């Protein structure tokens, strides 16, 4: 059993609830323990994961958030930089599943967040589990 931390940027409560539920269900179904940490926005997720990884308390992480395109360039910055930060941490050997969905509108977000549709929270959790298993394979 591994200990996973879901780090969520809670901006759209109803969408986050679905993503976290999907991730939690996938992790618990695989026999892992789960904690949830909430940060202000998607840009804060990589930093929070880095701090939590340094604590040594967690074996893997799931990043959860929703970024919906607005009228400004801010969407590109948040989507790109949060993904870049997570990728950098993953390249450093931290097992992270990226469940930050970046979409054009709320309907697309609902389709991806809903566990009965695309279940991107569950998919991100499964990716984190797969990376943790790879980590163990190469460490041993």
Coordinates of N, CA and C in Angstrom, one line a residue:
X1 N 0.8 -1.2 0.0 CA 0.0 0.0 0.0 C 0.9 1.2 0.0
X2 N 0.6 2.2 -0.9 CA 1.3 3.4 -1.0 C 0.4 4.6 -0.5
X3 N 1.0 5.6 -0.1 CA 0.3 6.8 0.4 C 0.4 7.9 -0.7
X4 N -0.8 8.2 -1.2 CA -0.9 9.2 -2.3 C -1.5 10.5 -1.8
X5 N -1.0 11.6 -2.3 CA -1.6 13.0 -2.0 C -2.2 13.5 -3.3
X6 N -3.5 13.8 -3.2 CA -4.1 14.5 -4.3 C -4.0 16.0 -4.0
X7 N -3.4 16.8 -4.9 CA -3.2 18.2 -4.8 C -4.2 18.9 -5.7
X8 N -5.2 19.5 -5.2 CA -6.2 20.1 -6.1 C -6.2 21.6 -6.0
X9 N -6.4 22.2 -7.2 CA -6.6 23.7 -7.2 C -8.2 23.8 -7.3
X10 N -8.7 24.2 -6.2 CA -10.2 24.3 -6.1 C -10.7 25.6 -6.6
X11 N -11.2 25.6 -7.8 CA -11.7 26.9 -8.4 C -13.2 26.6 -8.8
X12 N -13.4 25.5 -9.4 CA -14.8 25.1 -9.8 C -15.2 23.9 -8.9
X13 N -15.9 24.2 -7.8 CA -16.2 23.2 -6.8 C -16.8 21.9 -7.4
X14 N -17.9 22.1 -8.2 CA -18.6 20.9 -8.7 C -17.7 20.1 -9.6
X15 N -16.9 20.7 -10.4 CA -16.0 19.9 -11.3 C -14.9 19.3 -10.5
X16 N -14.3 20.0 -9.5 CA -13.3 19.4 -8.7 C -13.8 18.3 -7.9
X17 N -15.0 18.4 -7.4 CA -15.6 17.3 -6.6 C -15.6 16.0 -7.4
X18 N -15.9 16.1 -8.7 CA -16.0 14.9 -9.6 C -14.6 14.4 -9.9
X19 N -13.6 15.3 -10.1 CA -12.2 14.8 -10.4 C -11.6 14.2 -9.2
X20 N -11.8 14.8 -8.0 CA -11.2 14.2 -6.8 C -11.9 12.8 -6.5
X21 N -13.2 12.8 -6.7 CA -13.9 11.5 -6.5 C -13.4 10.4 -7.4
X22 N -13.2 10.7 -8.6 CA -12.6 9.7 -9.6 C -11.2 9.3 -9.2
X23 N -10.4 10.2 -8.8 CA -9.0 9.9 -8.4 C -9.0 9.1 -7.1
X24 N -9.8 9.5 -6.2 CA -9.9 8.8 -4.9 C -10.3 7.4 -5.1
X25 N -11.4 7.2 -5.9 CA -11.9 5.9 -6.2 C -10.9 5.0 -6.8
X26 N -10.1 5.5 -7.8 CA -9.1 4.7 -8.4 C -8.0 4.3 -7.5
X27 N -7.5 5.2 -6.7 CA -6.5 4.9 -5.7 C -6.9 3.9 -4.7
X28 N -8.1 4.1 -4.1 CA -8.6 3.2 -3.1 C -8.9 1.8 -3.6
X29 N -9.4 1.8 -4.9 CA -9.6 0.5 -5.5 C -8.3 -0.3 -5.7
X30 N -7.2 0.4 -5.8 CA -5.9 -0.2 -6.0 C -5.2 -0.5 -4.6
X31 N -5.9 -0.2 -3.5 CA -5.4 -0.5 -2.2 C -4.5 0.6 -1.6
X32 N -4.6 1.8 -2.1 CA -3.7 2.8 -1.6 C -4.5 3.8 -0.7
X33 N -3.7 4.5 0.2 CA -4.3 5.5 1.0 C -4.2 6.8 0.3
X34 N -5.2 7.7 0.7 CA -5.3 9.0 0.0 C -5.5 10.1 1.0
X35 N -4.8 11.2 0.7 CA -5.1 12.5 1.4 C -5.3 13.5 0.3
X36 N -6.0 14.6 0.7 CA -6.2 15.7 -0.3 C -5.7 17.0 0.3
X37 N -5.0 17.8 -0.5 CA -4.5 19.1 -0.2 C -5.1 20.1 -1.2
X38 N -5.6 21.2 -0.7 CA -6.2 22.2 -1.6 C -5.2 23.4 -1.7
X39 N -5.0 23.9 -2.9 CA -4.2 25.1 -3.1 C -5.0 26.1 -3.9
X40 N -4.6 27.3 -3.9 CA -5.4 28.4 -4.5 C -5.7 28.2 -6.0
X41 N -4.7 27.8 -6.8 CA -4.8 27.7 -8.2 C -3.9 26.6 -8.8
X42 N -4.1 26.4 -10.1 CA -3.3 25.4 -10.8 C -1.8 25.7 -10.8
X43 N -1.4 27.0 -10.8 CA 0.0 27.4 -10.8 C 0.7 27.0 -9.5
X44 N -0.1 26.8 -8.4 CA 0.5 26.4 -7.1 C 0.6 24.9 -7.0
X45 N 0.1 24.1 -7.8 CA 0.1 22.7 -7.7 C 1.5 22.1 -7.7
X46 N 2.4 22.5 -8.7 CA 3.7 21.9 -8.8 C 4.5 22.3 -7.5
X47 N 4.4 23.5 -7.0 CA 5.2 23.9 -5.8 C 4.7 23.1 -4.6
X48 N 3.4 22.9 -4.5 CA 2.9 22.1 -3.3 C 3.3 20.7 -3.4
X49 N 3.3 20.1 -4.6 CA 3.8 18.7 -4.8 C 5.3 18.6 -4.4
X50 N 6.1 19.6 -4.9 CA 7.5 19.6 -4.5 C 7.7 19.6 -3.0
X51 N 7.0 20.5 -2.3 CA 7.1 20.6 -0.9 C 6.7 19.3 -0.2
X52 N 5.6 18.7 -0.7 CA 5.1 17.5 -0.1 C 6.0 16.3 -0.4
X53 N 6.6 16.3 -1.6 CA 7.6 15.2 -1.9 C 8.8 15.3 -1.0
X54 N 9.3 16.5 -0.8 CA 10.4 16.7 0.1 C 10.2 16.2 1.5
X55 N 8.9 16.2 1.9 CA 8.6 15.8 3.3 C 8.8 14.3 3.5
X56 N 8.7 13.5 2.4 CA 8.9 12.1 2.4 C 7.7 11.3 2.9
X57 N 6.6 12.0 3.1 CA 5.4 11.4 3.6 C 4.5 10.7 2.6
X58 N 4.8 11.0 1.3 CA 3.9 10.5 0.2 C 4.8 9.7 -0.8
X59 N 4.1 8.7 -1.4 CA 4.8 7.9 -2.4 C 4.5 8.4 -3.8
X60 N 3.3 9.0 -4.0 CA 2.9 9.5 -5.3 C 1.9 10.6 -5.1
X61 N 1.6 11.2 -6.3 CA 0.8 12.4 -6.3 C -0.2 12.4 -7.5
X62 N -1.3 13.1 -7.3 CA -2.3 13.3 -8.4 C -2.6 14.8 -8.3
X63 N -2.3 15.5 -9.5 CA -2.7 16.9 -9.6 C -4.1 17.0 -10.2
X64 N -4.9 17.8 -9.6 CA -6.3 18.0 -10.0 C -6.6 19.5 -10.1
X65 N -7.2 19.8 -11.2 CA -7.6 21.2 -11.4 C -8.4 21.3 -12.7
X66 N -9.0 22.5 -12.9 CA -9.8 22.8 -14.1 C -9.4 24.2 -14.5
X67 N -9.0 24.3 -15.8 CA -8.6 25.6 -16.4 C -9.5 25.7 -17.6
X68 N -10.4 26.7 -17.5 CA -11.3 26.9 -18.7 C -10.9 28.2 -19.3
X69 N -10.8 28.2 -20.7 CA -10.3 29.3 -21.4 C -11.3 30.5 -21.2
X70 N -10.6 31.6 -21.0 CA -11.4 32.9 -20.8 C -11.1 33.8 -21.9
X71 N -11.2 35.1 -21.6 CA -11.0 36.1 -22.7 C -9.6 36.6 -22.8
X72 N -8.7 36.2 -21.9 CA -7.4 36.7 -21.9 C -6.3 35.6 -22.1
X73 N -5.1 36.0 -22.2 CA -4.0 35.1 -22.4 C -3.7 34.3 -21.2
X74 N -4.3 34.6 -20.1 CA -4.0 33.9 -18.8 C -4.2 32.4 -18.9
X75 N -5.1 32.0 -19.7 CA -5.4 30.6 -19.9 C -4.1 29.8 -20.3
X76 N -3.5 30.4 -21.3 CA -2.3 29.7 -21.9 C -1.2 29.7 -20.8
X77 N -1.0 30.7 -20.0 CA 0.0 30.7 -19.0 C -0.3 29.7 -17.9
X78 N -1.5 29.6 -17.4 CA -1.9 28.7 -16.4 C -1.8 27.2 -16.9
X79 N -2.3 27.0 -18.1 CA -2.3 25.6 -18.6 C -0.9 25.2 -18.9
X80 N -0.1 26.0 -19.6 CA 1.3 25.6 -19.9 C 2.2 25.5 -18.8
X81 N 2.2 26.5 -17.9 CA 3.1 26.5 -16.8 C 2.8 25.5 -15.7
X82 N 1.6 25.2 -15.5 CA 1.3 24.1 -14.5 C 1.7 22.8 -15.1
X83 N 1.5 22.6 -16.4 CA 1.9 21.3 -17.0 C 3.4 21.2 -17.0
X84 N 4.1 22.3 -17.3 CA 5.6 22.3 -17.3 C 6.1 22.0 -15.9
X85 N 5.6 22.6 -14.9 CA 6.0 22.4 -13.5 C 5.8 20.9 -13.1
X86 N 4.7 20.3 -13.5 CA 4.5 18.9 -13.2 C 5.4 18.0 -13.9
X87 N 5.6 18.3 -15.2 CA 6.6 17.5 -16.0 C 8.0 17.6 -15.4
X88 N 8.4 18.8 -15.0 CA 9.7 18.9 -14.4 C 9.9 18.0 -13.2
X89 N 8.9 18.0 -12.3 CA 8.9 17.2 -11.2 C 8.9 15.7 -11.5
X90 N 8.1 15.3 -12.5 CA 8.1 13.9 -13.0 C 9.4 13.5 -13.5
X91 N 10.1 14.4 -14.3 CA 11.4 14.1 -14.8 C 12.5 14.0 -13.7
X92 N 12.2 14.5 -12.5 CA 13.0 14.4 -11.4 C 12.7 13.1 -10.6
X93 N 11.8 12.3 -11.1 CA 11.5 11.0 -10.5 C 10.3 10.9 -9.6
X94 N 9.5 12.0 -9.5 CA 8.4 12.0 -8.6 C 7.2 11.4 -9.4
X95 N 6.5 10.5 -8.8 CA 5.3 9.8 -9.5 C 4.1 10.7 -9.4
X96 N 3.7 11.3 -10.5 CA 2.6 12.3 -10.5 C 1.7 12.0 -11.7
X97 N 0.4 11.9 -11.4 CA -0.6 11.8 -12.5 C -1.2 13.2 -12.7
X98 N -1.2 13.7 -13.9 CA -1.7 15.0 -14.2 C -3.1 15.0 -14.5
X99 N -4.0 15.4 -13.6 CA -5.4 15.5 -13.9 C -5.9 16.9 -13.9
X100 N -5.0 17.8 -14.4 CA -5.5 19.2 -14.6 C -6.1 19.3 -16.0
X101 N -7.4 19.5 -16.1 CA -8.0 19.5 -17.4 C -8.0 21.0 -17.9
X102 N -7.7 21.1 -19.1 CA -7.7 22.4 -19.8 C -8.7 22.4 -20.9
X103 N -9.7 23.2 -20.9 CA -10.8 23.1 -21.8 C -11.3 24.5 -22.3
X104 N -12.1 24.4 -23.3 CA -12.7 25.6 -23.8 C -13.9 26.1 -23.1
X105 N -14.7 25.2 -22.5 CA -15.9 25.6 -21.8 C -16.3 24.6 -20.8
X106 N -17.4 24.9 -20.0 CA -17.8 24.0 -18.9 C -18.3 22.7 -19.4
X107 N -19.0 22.6 -20.5 CA -19.5 21.3 -21.0 C -18.3 20.3 -21.3
X108 N -17.2 20.8 -21.8 CA -16.1 20.0 -22.0 C -15.5 19.6 -20.7
X109 N -15.5 20.5 -19.7 CA -15.0 20.1 -18.4 C -15.9 19.1 -17.7
X110 N -17.2 19.2 -17.8 CA -18.1 18.2 -17.2 C -17.9 16.8 -17.8
X111 N -17.7 16.8 -19.2 CA -17.5 15.5 -19.8 C -16.2 14.8 -19.3
X112 N -15.1 15.6 -19.1 CA -13.9 15.1 -18.6 C -13.8 14.8 -17.1
X113 N -14.6 15.5 -16.3 CA -14.5 15.3 -14.9 C -15.4 14.2 -14.4
X114 N -16.5 14.0 -15.1 CA -17.5 13.0 -14.7 C -16.9 11.6 -14.8
X115 N -17.0 10.9 -13.7 CA -16.4 9.5 -13.6 C -17.2 8.5 -14.5
X116 N -18.4 8.9 -14.8 CA -19.2 8.0 -15.7 C -18.9 8.3 -17.2
X117 N -18.1 9.4 -17.5 CA -17.8 9.7 -18.9 C -16.3 9.5 -19.1
X118 N -15.6 10.6 -19.1 CA -14.1 10.4 -19.4 C -13.3 10.2 -18.1
X119 N -13.7 10.5 -17.0 CA -13.1 10.2 -15.7 C -11.6 10.5 -15.7
X120 N -11.3 11.8 -16.0 CA -9.9 12.2 -16.0 C -9.2 12.2 -14.6
X121 N -10.0 12.3 -13.6 CA -9.4 12.2 -12.2 C -8.9 10.7 -12.0
X122 N -9.8 9.8 -12.4 CA -9.4 8.4 -12.3 C -8.2 8.0 -13.1
X123 N -8.2 8.6 -14.4 CA -7.1 8.3 -15.3 C -5.8 8.9 -14.7
X124 N -5.8 10.1 -14.1 CA -4.6 10.7 -13.5 C -4.1 9.8 -12.4
X125 N -5.0 9.3 -11.6 CA -4.6 8.4 -10.4 C -4.0 7.2 -11.0
X126 N -4.5 6.6 -12.0 CA -3.9 5.4 -12.6 C -2.6 5.6 -13.2
X127 N -2.4 6.8 -13.7 CA -1.1 7.2 -14.3 C -0.1 7.3 -13.1
X128 N -0.5 7.9 -12.0 CA 0.4 8.1 -10.9 C 0.8 6.7 -10.3
X129 N -0.2 5.8 -10.2 CA 0.1 4.4 -9.8 C 1.1 3.7 -10.7
X130 N 0.9 3.9 -12.0 CA 1.8 3.3 -13.0 C 3.2 3.8 -12.9
X131 N 3.4 5.1 -12.6 CA 4.7 5.7 -12.5 C 5.3 5.3 -11.2
X132 N 4.6 5.1 -10.1 CA 5.1 4.6 -8.9 C 5.6 3.2 -9.0
X133 N 4.9 2.4 -9.8 CA 5.3 1.0 -10.0 C 6.6 1.0 -10.9
X134 N 6.7 1.9 -11.8 CA 8.0 2.0 -12.6 C 9.1 2.4 -11.7
X135 N 8.8 3.4 -10.8 CA 9.9 3.8 -9.9 C 10.4 2.7 -9.1
X136 N 9.5 1.8 -8.6 CA 9.9 0.6 -7.8 C 10.7 -0.4 -8.7
X137 N 10.3 -0.5 -9.9 CA 11.0 -1.5 -10.8 C 12.4 -1.0 -11.1
X138 N 12.6 0.3 -11.3 CA 14.0 0.7 -11.6 C 14.8 1.0 -10.3
X139 N 14.2 1.1 -9.2 CA 14.9 1.3 -7.9 C 15.5 0.0 -7.4
X140 N 14.8 -1.2 -7.7 CA 15.1 -2.5 -7.2 C 16.1 -3.2 -8.1

